[in-house]
Short mmCIF file of N, CA and C in Angstrom, two decimals:
data_model
loop_
_atom_site.label_atom_id
_atom_site.label_comp_id
_atom_site.label_asym_id
_atom_site.label_seq_id
_atom_site.Cartn_x
_atom_site.Cartn_y
_atom_site.Cartn_z
N MET K 1 -4.19 5.50 -6.88
CA MET K 1 -2.61 5.32 -7.20
C MET K 1 -2.43 7.53 -7.33
N GLY K 2 -3.13 8.20 -7.87
CA GLY K 2 -2.43 9.34 -8.06
C GLY K 2 -2.68 10.05 -6.60
N ALA K 3 -3.29 9.61 -6.35
CA ALA K 3 -2.97 10.13 -4.48
C ALA K 3 -1.53 9.66 -4.01
N ALA K 4 -1.33 8.33 -4.02
CA ALA K 4 -0.10 7.42 -3.47
C ALA K 4 1.09 8.23 -4.17
N LEU K 5 0.77 8.83 -5.82
CA LEU K 5 1.84 9.08 -6.27
C LEU K 5 2.12 10.90 -5.63
N SER K 6 0.89 11.07 -5.35
CA SER K 6 1.03 12.81 -4.91
C SER K 6 2.00 12.66 -3.87
N LEU K 7 1.08 11.87 -2.82
CA LEU K 7 2.09 11.68 -1.08
C LEU K 7 3.56 11.45 -1.48
N ALA K 8 3.70 10.50 -2.26
CA ALA K 8 5.42 10.03 -2.47
C ALA K 8 6.07 11.44 -2.75
N GLN K 9 5.49 12.25 -3.90
CA GLN K 9 6.38 12.93 -4.18
C GLN K 9 6.18 14.47 -3.07
N ALA K 10 5.62 14.29 -2.32
CA ALA K 10 5.40 14.97 -1.30
C ALA K 10 6.36 15.14 -0.29
N LEU K 11 6.84 13.85 -0.17
CA LEU K 11 7.48 13.20 1.51
C LEU K 11 8.50 13.16 0.20
N GLY K 12 9.31 13.29 -0.83
CA GLY K 12 10.31 13.23 -1.41
C GLY K 12 10.87 11.95 -2.30
N VAL K 13 9.69 11.39 -2.30
CA VAL K 13 10.25 9.83 -2.77
C VAL K 13 10.02 10.36 -4.29
N ASP K 14 10.95 9.67 -5.19
CA ASP K 14 10.87 9.66 -6.64
C ASP K 14 9.71 8.97 -7.29
N VAL K 15 9.12 9.87 -7.95
CA VAL K 15 7.94 8.82 -8.41
C VAL K 15 7.67 7.91 -9.05
N LEU K 16 9.11 7.86 -10.44
CA LEU K 16 9.12 6.31 -10.88
C LEU K 16 8.76 5.29 -10.19
N ILE K 17 9.97 5.39 -8.47
CA ILE K 17 10.44 4.10 -7.66
C ILE K 17 9.57 4.32 -7.32
N ALA K 18 8.21 5.39 -6.86
CA ALA K 18 7.07 5.21 -6.21
C ALA K 18 6.04 4.18 -6.83
N ALA K 19 5.96 4.39 -8.30
CA ALA K 19 5.34 3.85 -9.11
C ALA K 19 5.57 1.83 -9.47
N GLU K 20 7.08 1.62 -9.47
CA GLU K 20 7.60 0.65 -9.57
C GLU K 20 7.34 -0.40 -8.06
N LEU K 21 7.25 0.68 -6.88
CA LEU K 21 6.89 -0.40 -5.71
C LEU K 21 5.18 -0.44 -5.45
N LEU K 22 4.90 0.67 -5.82
CA LEU K 22 3.45 0.76 -5.56
C LEU K 22 2.53 -1.11 -5.65
N PRO K 23 2.86 -1.58 -6.65
CA PRO K 23 1.98 -2.77 -6.59
C PRO K 23 2.38 -3.79 -5.73
N GLU K 24 3.54 -3.64 -5.32
CA GLU K 24 4.15 -4.61 -3.97
C GLU K 24 3.67 -4.32 -2.98
N ILE K 25 3.48 -3.08 -2.62
CA ILE K 25 3.17 -2.58 -1.83
C ILE K 25 1.58 -2.86 -1.06
N GLU K 26 0.56 -2.21 -2.08
CA GLU K 26 -0.56 -2.74 -1.88
C GLU K 26 -1.12 -4.43 -1.83
N ALA K 27 -0.24 -4.85 -2.44
CA ALA K 27 -0.22 -6.60 -2.26
C ALA K 27 0.01 -7.05 -0.65
N VAL K 28 1.18 -5.98 -0.22
CA VAL K 28 1.08 -6.77 1.10
C VAL K 28 0.11 -6.04 2.13
N MET K 29 -0.24 -4.82 2.04
CA MET K 29 -1.40 -4.45 2.85
C MET K 29 -2.67 -5.04 2.53
N VAL K 30 -3.22 -5.42 1.03
CA VAL K 30 -4.50 -6.32 1.13
C VAL K 30 -4.61 -7.29 2.12
N ARG K 31 -3.22 -8.04 2.08
CA ARG K 31 -2.69 -9.49 2.80
C ARG K 31 -3.25 -9.42 4.11
N LYS K 32 -2.26 -8.09 4.49
CA LYS K 32 -2.77 -8.31 6.34
C LYS K 32 -3.98 -7.34 6.47
N LEU K 33 -4.61 -6.89 5.71
CA LEU K 33 -6.23 -6.22 5.78
C LEU K 33 -6.93 -7.81 5.67
N ASN K 34 -6.80 -8.63 5.08
CA ASN K 34 -7.35 -9.68 5.61
C ASN K 34 -7.23 -10.90 6.30
N GLU K 35 -5.70 -10.77 6.36
CA GLU K 35 -5.46 -11.68 7.91
C GLU K 35 -6.07 -10.82 9.40
N GLN K 36 -6.11 -9.47 9.11
CA GLN K 36 -6.89 -8.67 9.96
C GLN K 36 -8.36 -9.16 10.19
N MET K 37 -8.76 -9.26 9.10
CA MET K 37 -10.69 -9.46 9.42
C MET K 37 -10.86 -10.84 9.44
N GLU K 38 -9.78 -11.68 9.27
CA GLU K 38 -9.95 -12.88 9.26
C GLU K 38 -10.09 -13.45 10.56
N GLY K 39 -8.65 -12.54 11.56
CA GLY K 39 -8.79 -12.70 12.97
C GLY K 39 -10.04 -12.72 13.65
N ARG K 40 -10.72 -11.02 13.18
CA ARG K 40 -11.94 -10.62 13.69
C ARG K 40 -12.93 -11.83 13.70
N ARG K 41 -13.34 -12.52 12.93
CA ARG K 41 -13.97 -13.32 12.41
C ARG K 41 -14.15 -14.96 12.80
N ASN K 42 -12.68 -15.14 13.60
CA ASN K 42 -12.42 -16.29 14.73
C ASN K 42 -12.57 -16.11 15.87
N GLY K 43 -12.33 -14.72 16.05
CA GLY K 43 -12.09 -14.41 17.15
C GLY K 43 -12.54 -13.52 18.11
#
């Protein structure tokens, strides 16, 4: 999480906003990764 907040800060994003949004962004990333892995397994 520290790296993500550092990246957000470097990009000029308010770290408090980034910290608030990171859990939701992470959930989407995990879902999409799981979909990709499932697709490779099935086809």
